[in-house]
Short mmCIF file of C-alpha atoms in Angstrom, two decimals:
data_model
loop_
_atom_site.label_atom_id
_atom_site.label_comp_id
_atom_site.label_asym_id
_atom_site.label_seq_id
_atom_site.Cartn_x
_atom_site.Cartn_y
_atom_site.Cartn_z
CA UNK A 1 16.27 18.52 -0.96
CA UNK A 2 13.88 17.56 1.33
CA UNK A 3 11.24 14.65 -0.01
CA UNK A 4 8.11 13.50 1.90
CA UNK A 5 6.88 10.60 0.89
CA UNK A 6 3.02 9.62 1.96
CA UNK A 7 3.03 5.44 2.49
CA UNK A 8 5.27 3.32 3.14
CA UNK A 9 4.76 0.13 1.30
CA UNK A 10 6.07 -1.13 -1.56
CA UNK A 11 6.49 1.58 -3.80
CA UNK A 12 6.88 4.91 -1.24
CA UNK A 13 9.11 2.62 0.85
CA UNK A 14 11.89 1.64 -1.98
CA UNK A 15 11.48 5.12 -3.85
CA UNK A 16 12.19 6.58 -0.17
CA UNK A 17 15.11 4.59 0.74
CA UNK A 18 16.45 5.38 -2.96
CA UNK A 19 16.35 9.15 -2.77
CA UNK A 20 17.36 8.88 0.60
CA UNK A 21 20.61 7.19 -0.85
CA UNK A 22 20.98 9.83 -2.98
CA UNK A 23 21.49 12.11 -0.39
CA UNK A 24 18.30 13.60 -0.81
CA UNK A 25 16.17 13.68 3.71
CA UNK A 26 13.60 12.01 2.81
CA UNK A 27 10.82 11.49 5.69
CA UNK A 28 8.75 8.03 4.99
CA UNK A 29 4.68 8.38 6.50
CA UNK A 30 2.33 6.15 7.26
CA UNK A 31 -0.74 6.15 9.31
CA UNK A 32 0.13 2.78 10.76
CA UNK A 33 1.79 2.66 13.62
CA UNK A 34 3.08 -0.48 13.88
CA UNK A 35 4.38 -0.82 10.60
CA UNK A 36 6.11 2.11 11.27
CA UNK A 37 7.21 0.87 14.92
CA UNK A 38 8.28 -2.34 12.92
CA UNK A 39 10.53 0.12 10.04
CA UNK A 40 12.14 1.94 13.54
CA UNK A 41 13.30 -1.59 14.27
CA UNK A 42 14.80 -2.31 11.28
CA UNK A 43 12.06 -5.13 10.27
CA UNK A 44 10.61 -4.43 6.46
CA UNK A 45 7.09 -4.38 5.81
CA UNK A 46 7.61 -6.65 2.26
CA UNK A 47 9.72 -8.81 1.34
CA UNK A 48 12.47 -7.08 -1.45
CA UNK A 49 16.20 -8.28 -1.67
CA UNK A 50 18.40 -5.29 -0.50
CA UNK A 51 15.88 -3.19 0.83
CA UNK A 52 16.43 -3.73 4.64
CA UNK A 53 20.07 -3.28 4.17
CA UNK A 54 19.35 0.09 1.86
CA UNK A 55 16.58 1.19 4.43
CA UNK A 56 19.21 0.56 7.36
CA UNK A 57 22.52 2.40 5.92
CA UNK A 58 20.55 5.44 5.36
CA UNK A 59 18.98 5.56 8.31
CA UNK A 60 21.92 5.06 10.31
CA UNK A 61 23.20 8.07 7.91
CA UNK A 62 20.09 10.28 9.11
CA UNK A 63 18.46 10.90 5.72
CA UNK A 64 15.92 8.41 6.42
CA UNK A 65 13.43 8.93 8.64
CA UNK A 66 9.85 7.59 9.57
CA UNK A 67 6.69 9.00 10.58
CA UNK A 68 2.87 8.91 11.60
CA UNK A 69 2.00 12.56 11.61
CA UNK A 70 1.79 13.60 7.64
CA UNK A 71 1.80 17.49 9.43
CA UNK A 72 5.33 16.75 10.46
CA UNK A 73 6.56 15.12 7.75
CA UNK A 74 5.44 17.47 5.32
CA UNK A 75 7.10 20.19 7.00
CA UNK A 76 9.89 22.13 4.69
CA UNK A 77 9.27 19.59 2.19
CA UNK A 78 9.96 20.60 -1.46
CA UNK A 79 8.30 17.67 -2.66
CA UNK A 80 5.52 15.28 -1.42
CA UNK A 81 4.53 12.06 -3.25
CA UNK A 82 1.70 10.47 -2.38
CA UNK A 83 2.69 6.48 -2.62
CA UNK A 84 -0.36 4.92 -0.98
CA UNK A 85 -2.52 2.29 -2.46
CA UNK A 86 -5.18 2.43 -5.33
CA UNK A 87 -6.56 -1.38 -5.71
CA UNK A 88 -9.72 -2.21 -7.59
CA UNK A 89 -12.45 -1.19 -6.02
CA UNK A 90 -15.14 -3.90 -4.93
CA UNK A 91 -17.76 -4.11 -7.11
CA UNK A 92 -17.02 -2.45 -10.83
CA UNK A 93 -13.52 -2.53 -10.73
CA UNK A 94 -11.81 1.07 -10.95
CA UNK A 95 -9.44 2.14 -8.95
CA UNK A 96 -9.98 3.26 -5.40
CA UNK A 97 -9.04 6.31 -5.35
CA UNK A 98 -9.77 7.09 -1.69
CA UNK A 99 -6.82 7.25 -0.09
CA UNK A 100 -5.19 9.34 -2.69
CA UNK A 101 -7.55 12.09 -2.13
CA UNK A 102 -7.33 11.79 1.76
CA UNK A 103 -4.03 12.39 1.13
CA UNK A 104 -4.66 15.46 -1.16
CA UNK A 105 -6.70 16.84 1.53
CA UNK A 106 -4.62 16.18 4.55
CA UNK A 107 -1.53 17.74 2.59
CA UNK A 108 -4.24 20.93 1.58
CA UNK A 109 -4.98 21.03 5.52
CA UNK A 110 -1.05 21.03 6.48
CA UNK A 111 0.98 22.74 3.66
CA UNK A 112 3.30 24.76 5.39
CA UNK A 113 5.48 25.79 2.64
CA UNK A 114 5.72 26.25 -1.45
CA UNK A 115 5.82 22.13 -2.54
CA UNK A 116 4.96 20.62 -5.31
CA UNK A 117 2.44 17.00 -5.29
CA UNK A 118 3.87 13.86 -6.90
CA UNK A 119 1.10 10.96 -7.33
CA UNK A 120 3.65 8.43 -7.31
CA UNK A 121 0.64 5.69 -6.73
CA UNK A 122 -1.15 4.41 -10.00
CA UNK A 123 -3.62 6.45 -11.02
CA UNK A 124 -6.05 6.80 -14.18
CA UNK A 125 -6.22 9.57 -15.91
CA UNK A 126 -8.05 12.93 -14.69
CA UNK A 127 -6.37 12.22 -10.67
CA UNK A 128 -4.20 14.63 -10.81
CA UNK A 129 -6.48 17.36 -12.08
CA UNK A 130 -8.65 16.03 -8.76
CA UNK A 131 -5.90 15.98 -6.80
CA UNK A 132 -5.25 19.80 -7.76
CA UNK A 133 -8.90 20.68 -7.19
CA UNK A 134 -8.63 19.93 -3.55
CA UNK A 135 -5.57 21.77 -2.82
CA UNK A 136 -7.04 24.49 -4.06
CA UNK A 137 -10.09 24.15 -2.52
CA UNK A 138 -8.04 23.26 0.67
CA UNK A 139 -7.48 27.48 0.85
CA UNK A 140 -3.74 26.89 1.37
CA UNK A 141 -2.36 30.11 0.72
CA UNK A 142 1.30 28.51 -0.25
CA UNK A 143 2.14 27.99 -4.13
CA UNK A 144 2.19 24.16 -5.27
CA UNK A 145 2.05 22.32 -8.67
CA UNK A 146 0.68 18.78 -8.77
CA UNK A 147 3.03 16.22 -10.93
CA UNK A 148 2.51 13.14 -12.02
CA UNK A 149 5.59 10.67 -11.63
CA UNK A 150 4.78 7.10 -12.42
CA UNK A 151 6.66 4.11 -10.90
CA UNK A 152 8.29 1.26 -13.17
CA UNK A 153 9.36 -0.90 -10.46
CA UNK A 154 9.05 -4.92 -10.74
CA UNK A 155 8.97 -6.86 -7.63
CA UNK A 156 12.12 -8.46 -7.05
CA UNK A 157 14.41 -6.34 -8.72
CA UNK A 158 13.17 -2.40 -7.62
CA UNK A 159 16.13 -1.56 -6.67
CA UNK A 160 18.00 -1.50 -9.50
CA UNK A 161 15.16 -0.72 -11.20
CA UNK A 162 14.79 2.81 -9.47
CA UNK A 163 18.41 3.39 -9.68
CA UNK A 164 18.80 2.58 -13.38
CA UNK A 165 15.81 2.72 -15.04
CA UNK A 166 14.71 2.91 -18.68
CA UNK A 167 12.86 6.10 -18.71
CA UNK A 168 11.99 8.92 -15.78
CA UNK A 169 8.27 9.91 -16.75
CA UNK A 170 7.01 13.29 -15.41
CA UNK A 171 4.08 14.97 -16.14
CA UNK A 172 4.45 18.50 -15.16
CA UNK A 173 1.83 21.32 -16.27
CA UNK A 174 4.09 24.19 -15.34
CA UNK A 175 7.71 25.39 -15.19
CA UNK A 176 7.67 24.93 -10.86
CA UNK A 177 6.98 21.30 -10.72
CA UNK A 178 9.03 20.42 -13.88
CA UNK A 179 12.00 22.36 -11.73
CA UNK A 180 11.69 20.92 -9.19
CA UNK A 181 10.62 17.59 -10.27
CA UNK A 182 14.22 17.70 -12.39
CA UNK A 183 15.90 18.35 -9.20
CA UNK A 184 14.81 15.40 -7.12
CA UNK A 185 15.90 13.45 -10.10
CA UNK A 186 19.15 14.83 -10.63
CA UNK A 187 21.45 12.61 -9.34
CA UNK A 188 19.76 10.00 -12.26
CA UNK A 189 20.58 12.58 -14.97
CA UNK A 190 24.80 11.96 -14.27
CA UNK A 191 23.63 8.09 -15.30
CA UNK A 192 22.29 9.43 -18.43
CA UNK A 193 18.62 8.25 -17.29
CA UNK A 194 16.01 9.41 -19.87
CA UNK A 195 13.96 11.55 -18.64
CA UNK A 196 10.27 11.74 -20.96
CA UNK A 197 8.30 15.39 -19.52
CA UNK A 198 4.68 15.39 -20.42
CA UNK A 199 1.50 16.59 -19.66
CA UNK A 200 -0.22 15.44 -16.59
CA UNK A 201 -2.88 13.27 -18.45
CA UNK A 202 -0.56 11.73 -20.49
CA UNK A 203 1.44 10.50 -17.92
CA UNK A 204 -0.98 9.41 -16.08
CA UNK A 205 -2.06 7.20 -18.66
CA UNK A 206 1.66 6.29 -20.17
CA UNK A 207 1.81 3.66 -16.83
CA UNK A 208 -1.71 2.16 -17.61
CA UNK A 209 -0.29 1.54 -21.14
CA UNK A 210 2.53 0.05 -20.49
CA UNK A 211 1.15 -2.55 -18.00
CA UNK A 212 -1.51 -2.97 -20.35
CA UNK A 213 1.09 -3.86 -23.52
CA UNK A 214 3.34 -6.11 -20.45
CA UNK A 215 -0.14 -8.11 -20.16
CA UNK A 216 -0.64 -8.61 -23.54
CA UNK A 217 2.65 -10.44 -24.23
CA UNK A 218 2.63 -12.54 -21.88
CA UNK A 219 -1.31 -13.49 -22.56
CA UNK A 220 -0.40 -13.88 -26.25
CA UNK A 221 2.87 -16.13 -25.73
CA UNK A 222 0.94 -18.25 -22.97
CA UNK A 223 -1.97 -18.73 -25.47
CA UNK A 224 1.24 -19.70 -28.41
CA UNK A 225 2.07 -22.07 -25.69
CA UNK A 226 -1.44 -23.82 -25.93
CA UNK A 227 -1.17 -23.98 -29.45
CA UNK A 228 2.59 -25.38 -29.63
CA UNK A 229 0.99 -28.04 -27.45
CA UNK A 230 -1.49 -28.78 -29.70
CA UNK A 231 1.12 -29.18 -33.06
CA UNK A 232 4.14 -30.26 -31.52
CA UNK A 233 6.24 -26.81 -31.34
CA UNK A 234 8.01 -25.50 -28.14
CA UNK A 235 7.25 -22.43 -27.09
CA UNK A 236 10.87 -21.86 -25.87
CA UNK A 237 12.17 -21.56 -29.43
CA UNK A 238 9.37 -19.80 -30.44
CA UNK A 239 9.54 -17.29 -28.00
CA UNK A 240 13.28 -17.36 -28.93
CA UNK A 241 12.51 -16.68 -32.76
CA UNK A 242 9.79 -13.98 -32.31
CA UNK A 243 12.42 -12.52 -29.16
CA UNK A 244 15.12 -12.03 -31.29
CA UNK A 245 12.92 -9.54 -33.42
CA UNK A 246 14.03 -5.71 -32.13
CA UNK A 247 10.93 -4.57 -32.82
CA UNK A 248 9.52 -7.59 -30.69
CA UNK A 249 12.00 -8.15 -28.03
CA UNK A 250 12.51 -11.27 -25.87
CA UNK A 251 11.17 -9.79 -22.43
CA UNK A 252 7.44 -10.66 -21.35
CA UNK A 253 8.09 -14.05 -23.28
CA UNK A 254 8.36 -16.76 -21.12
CA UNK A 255 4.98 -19.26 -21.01
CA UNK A 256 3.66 -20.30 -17.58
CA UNK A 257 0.37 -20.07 -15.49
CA UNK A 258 -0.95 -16.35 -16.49
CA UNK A 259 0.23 -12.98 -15.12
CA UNK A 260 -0.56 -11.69 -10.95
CA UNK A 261 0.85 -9.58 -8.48
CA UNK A 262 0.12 -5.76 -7.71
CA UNK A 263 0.05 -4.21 -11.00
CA UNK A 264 -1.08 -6.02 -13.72
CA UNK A 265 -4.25 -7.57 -13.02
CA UNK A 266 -5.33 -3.81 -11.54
CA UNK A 267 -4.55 -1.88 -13.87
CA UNK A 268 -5.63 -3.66 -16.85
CA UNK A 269 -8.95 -3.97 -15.08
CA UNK A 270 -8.76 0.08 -14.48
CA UNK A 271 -7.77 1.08 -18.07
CA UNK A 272 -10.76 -0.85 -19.22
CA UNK A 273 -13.00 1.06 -17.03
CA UNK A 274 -11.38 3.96 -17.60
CA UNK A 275 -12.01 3.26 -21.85
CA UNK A 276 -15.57 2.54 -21.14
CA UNK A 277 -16.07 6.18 -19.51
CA UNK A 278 -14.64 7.70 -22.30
CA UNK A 279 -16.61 5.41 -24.83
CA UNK A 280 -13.57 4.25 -26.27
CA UNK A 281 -13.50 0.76 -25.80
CA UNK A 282 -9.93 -1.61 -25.69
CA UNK A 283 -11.11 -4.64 -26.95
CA UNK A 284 -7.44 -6.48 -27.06
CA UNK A 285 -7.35 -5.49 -22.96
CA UNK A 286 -10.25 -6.93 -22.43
CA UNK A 287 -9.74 -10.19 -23.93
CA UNK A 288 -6.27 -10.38 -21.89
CA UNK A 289 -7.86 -9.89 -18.92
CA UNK A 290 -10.37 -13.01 -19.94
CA UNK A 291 -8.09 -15.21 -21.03
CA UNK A 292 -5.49 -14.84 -18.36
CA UNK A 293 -8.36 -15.35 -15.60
CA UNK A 294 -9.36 -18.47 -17.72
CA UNK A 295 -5.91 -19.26 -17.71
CA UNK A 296 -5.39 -19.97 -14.23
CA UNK A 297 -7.65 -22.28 -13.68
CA UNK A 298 -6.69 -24.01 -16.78
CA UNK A 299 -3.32 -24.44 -15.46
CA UNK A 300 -4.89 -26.24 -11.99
CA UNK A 301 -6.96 -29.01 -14.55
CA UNK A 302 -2.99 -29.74 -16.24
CA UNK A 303 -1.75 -30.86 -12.89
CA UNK A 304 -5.61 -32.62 -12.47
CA UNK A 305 -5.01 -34.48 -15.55
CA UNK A 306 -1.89 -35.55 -14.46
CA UNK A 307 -3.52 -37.23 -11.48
CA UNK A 308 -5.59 -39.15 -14.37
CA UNK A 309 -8.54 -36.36 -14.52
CA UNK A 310 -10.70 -34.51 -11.96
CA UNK A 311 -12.70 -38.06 -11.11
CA UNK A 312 -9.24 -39.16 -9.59
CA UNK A 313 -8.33 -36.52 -7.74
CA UNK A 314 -9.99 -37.52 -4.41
CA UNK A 315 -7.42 -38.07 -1.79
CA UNK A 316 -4.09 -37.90 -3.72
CA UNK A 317 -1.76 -35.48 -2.79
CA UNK A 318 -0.32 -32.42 -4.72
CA UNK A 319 2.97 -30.60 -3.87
CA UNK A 320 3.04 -27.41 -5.14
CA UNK A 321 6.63 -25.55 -5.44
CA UNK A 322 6.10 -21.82 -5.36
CA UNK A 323 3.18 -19.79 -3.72
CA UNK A 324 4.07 -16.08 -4.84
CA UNK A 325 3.03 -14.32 -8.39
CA UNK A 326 7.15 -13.98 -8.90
CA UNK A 327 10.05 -15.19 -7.72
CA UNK A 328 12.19 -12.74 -5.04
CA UNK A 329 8.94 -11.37 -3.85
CA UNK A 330 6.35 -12.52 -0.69
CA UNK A 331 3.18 -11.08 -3.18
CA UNK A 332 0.18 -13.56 -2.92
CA UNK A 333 -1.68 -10.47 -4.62
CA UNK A 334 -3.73 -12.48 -7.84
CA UNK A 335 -1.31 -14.70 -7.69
CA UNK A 336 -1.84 -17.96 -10.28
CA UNK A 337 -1.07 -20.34 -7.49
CA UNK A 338 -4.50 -19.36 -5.74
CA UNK A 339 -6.52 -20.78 -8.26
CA UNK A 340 -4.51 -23.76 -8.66
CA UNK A 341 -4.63 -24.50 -5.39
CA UNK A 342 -8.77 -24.15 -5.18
CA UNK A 343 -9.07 -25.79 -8.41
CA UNK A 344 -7.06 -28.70 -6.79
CA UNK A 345 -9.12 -28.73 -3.19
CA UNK A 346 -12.43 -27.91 -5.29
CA UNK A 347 -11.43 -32.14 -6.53
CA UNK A 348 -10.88 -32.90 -3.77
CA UNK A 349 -6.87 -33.03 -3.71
CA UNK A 350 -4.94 -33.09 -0.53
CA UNK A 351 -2.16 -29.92 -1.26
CA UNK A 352 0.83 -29.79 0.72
CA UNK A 353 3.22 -25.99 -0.42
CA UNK A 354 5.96 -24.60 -0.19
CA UNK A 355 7.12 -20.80 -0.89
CA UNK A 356 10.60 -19.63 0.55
CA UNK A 357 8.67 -16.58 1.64
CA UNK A 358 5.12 -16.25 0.94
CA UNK A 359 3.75 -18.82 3.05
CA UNK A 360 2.61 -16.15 5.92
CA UNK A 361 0.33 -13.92 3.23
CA UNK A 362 -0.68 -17.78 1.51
CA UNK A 363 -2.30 -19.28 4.68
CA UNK A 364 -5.25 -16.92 4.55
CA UNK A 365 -5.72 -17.29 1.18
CA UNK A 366 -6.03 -20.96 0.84
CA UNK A 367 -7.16 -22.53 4.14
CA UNK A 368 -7.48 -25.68 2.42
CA UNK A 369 -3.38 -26.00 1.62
CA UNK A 370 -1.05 -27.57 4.44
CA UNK A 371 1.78 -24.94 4.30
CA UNK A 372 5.49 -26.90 5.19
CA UNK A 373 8.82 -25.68 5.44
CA UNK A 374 10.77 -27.80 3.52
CA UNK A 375 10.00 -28.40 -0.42
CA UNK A 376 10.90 -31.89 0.13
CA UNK A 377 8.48 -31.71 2.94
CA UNK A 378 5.70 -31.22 0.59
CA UNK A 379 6.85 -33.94 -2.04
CA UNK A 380 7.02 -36.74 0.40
CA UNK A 381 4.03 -38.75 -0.30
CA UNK A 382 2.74 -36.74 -3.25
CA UNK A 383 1.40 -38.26 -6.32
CA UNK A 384 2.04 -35.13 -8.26
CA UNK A 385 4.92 -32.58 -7.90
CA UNK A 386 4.37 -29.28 -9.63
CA UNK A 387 6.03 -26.47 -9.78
CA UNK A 388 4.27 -23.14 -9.78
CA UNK A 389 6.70 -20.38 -9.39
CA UNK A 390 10.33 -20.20 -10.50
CA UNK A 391 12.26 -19.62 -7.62
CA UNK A 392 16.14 -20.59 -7.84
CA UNK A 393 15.98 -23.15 -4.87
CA UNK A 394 12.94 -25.14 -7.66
CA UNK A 395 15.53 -24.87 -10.11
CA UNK A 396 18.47 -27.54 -8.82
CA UNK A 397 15.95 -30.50 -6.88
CA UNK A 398 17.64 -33.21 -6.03
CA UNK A 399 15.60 -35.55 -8.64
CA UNK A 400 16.65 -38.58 -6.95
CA UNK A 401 15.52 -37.59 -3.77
CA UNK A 402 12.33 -36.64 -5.29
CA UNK A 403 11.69 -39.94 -6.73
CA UNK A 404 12.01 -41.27 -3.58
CA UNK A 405 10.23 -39.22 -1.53
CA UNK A 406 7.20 -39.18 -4.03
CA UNK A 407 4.58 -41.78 -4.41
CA UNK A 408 4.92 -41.39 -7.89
CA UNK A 409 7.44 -39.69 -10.20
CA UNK A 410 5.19 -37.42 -11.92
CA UNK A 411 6.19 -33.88 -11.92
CA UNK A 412 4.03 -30.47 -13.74
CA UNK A 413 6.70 -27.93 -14.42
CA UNK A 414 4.09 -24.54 -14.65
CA UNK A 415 6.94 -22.55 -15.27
CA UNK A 416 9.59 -24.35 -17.58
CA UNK A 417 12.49 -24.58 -15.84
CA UNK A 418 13.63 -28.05 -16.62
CA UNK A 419 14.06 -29.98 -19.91
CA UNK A 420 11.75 -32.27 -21.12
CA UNK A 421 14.73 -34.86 -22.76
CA UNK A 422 16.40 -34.59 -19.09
CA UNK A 423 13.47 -35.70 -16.97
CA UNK A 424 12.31 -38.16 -18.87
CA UNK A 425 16.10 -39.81 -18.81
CA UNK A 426 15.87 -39.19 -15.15
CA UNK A 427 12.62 -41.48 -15.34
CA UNK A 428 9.59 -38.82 -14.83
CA UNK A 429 6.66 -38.44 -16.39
CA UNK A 430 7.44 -35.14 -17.30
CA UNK A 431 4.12 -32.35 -18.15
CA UNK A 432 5.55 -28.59 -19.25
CA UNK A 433 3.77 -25.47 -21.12
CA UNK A 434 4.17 -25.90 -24.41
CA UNK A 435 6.46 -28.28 -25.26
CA UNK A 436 6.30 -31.43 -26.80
#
């Protein structure tokens, strides 16, 4: 089959390279020309482990290709996703859905053949009956069904999320786009992939849920954290004991500095807007989104009180370990270490980072922070070390070079990745989320 897909970042740009591998010609568009001048020369947009090497095997095998002309691309196509961006818009905080319908009305102004519309983007519910309204208005005289195909894809591991994923969900209001939507995915179906077919609407809002749900677990175990802290628990067994519950489940478990990145902070914001349109309020969304704002900034005054408290603050120096929302991603989008850092600088800190790849998308986004290229780098002087984001090369410091590198062995571990008993044997003072 042929497969257009309509932008080339994150998502359209793995989901493109995946069909592509399997074996579907899949044509990649984008309006900018340099990022696609950039893809032509083999140099990825984002940061993603594997997907240079996926992107560069299938286009040396000719079933991936790149464009700026949607007309083109579009041509023979039996399927066109539209993969572009739909952030919160500035100001009340639903989704921006302007590109999306560009896109619907470009495709209206250039369908040159029977297709059927995929909003592969994130989209609340109602888009896709939009989307379907400007087609039609568009005169096109070809037939077309518009689909609704969320993406599940986490940042660091879409790959294998894409190629083995939990659950295919396509919402399909007729028998053309559920045939063909089951043919784009049919080389899943020989994995066994489950494959959920709904209505439009219902997909549409199945992805809003389940980022929603993701939120809330990791709000509710971060704010279990605070309370372990206050009784003497750990949060690690907790999370362990509740985790062990099937009904429960240990993903979305882990304690640290509050949930960023592309997805979640977006589209909690957009299902709450979307609840208040309908008059049908979600009262446990909005208090995640609350707390987990709160949160960050929360996290910033633990590493201030390990300084001795915000009236100490003035001219010592902070390392922080970790820039990005996640591990194995560059994303700076919302990411906790932002407000750390300008909680920090707002003292008065000096704040020297370190992020094995999101230092480029950080500088802009925290003038204040002297960006280095060495962790150890960022530790030499610093009365506090903290670590922010849990990348493996954080997870194996040489402590004894830290201690002497440091002006003081104090270390906030944001993310938990080292035991309490151990760094305080290897002479720290030692601050963590929720443990004693």
């Amino acid at each position: 089959m042929k497969i257009a897909m309509v932008g080339s970042g994150y998502v359209g740009l793995v989901s493109g390279a995946c069909f592509a591998d399997f074996g579907h010609d899949v044509v990649c568009i984008d309006k900018d020309q340099s990022k696609i001048d950039r893809l032509h020369d083999g140099i990825m947009p984002i940061y993603e482990p594997g997907l240079a090497e996926l992107v560069g095997s299938n286009v040396a095998a000719g079933r991936l290709t790149f464009t700026t002309s949607l007309a083109e691309g579009i041509k023979g196509a039996d399927a066109i996703f539209i993969a572009v961006g739909t952030p919160s818009r500035r100001g009340d905080g639903h989704a921006d859905l302007s590109f999306v319908y560009a896109v619907a009305e470009e495709i209206g102004a250039n369908l040159a053949n029977d297709a059927v519309v995929v909003t592969k983007s994130t989209v609340p519910v109602g888009t896709g009956d939009e989307v379907e309204r400007i087609l039609k208005d568009s005169g096109t005289t070809h037939k077309f069904s518009v689909v609704s195909n969320p993406e599940f894809l986490r940042e660091g591991a879409a790959i294998g999320d894409f190629k083995r994923p939990d659950r295919i969900v396509i919402g399909a209001e007729d028998e053309f786009g559920r045939e063909v939507m089951s043919a784009v995915y049919r080389p899943l179906f020989l994995n066994e992939s489950p494959i959920l077919f709904t209505g439009r609407r219902t997909s549409e809002l199945i992805k809003y849920a389940a980022n929603a749900f993701l939120a809330t677990k990791i709000t509710f175990i971060n704010e279990i954290a605070d309370l372990c802290e206050k009784v003497g628990a750990n949060v690690q067994d907790v999370s362990r004991g509740i985790g062990m519950d099937n009904r429960i489940g240990s993903k979305f478990l882990h304690a640290g500095p509050g949930y960023g990145g592309s997805c979640f902070p977006k589209d909690t914001l957009a299902l709450l807007k979307t609840a208040e349109d309908y008059d049908s309020p979600t009262r446990i969304v909005e208090a995640v989104v609350k707390v987990n704002e709160s949160r960050k900034r929360a996290m910033g005054r633990k590493v201030l009180d390990a300084l001795g408290g915000a009236d100490k603050a003035r001219g010592k120096k902070v390392a922080l370990l970790g820039l990005t929302f996640k591990p194995n991603t560059d994303d700076m989008r919302d990411s906790p270490a932002i407000a750390v850092a300008q909680t920090l600088t707002d003292a008065g800190a000096e704040v020297a980072a370190y992020d094995p790849e999101g230092m480029e998308l950080a500088r802009p986004l925290m003038p204040d922070v002297a960006m280095v290229d060495d962790p150890y780098a960022a530790i030499e002087g610093a009365d506090v070390v903290a670590i922010v984001t849990e990348w493996d090369v954080f997870r194996a410091l040489d402590l004894k070079r830290v201690k002497d590198l440091a002006k003081a062995p104090v270390l906030v571990d944001l993310r938990n990745i080292y035991r309490p008993d151990d760094m305080r044997a290897a002479g720290f003072e030692y601050t963590s989320i929720g443990r004693g």
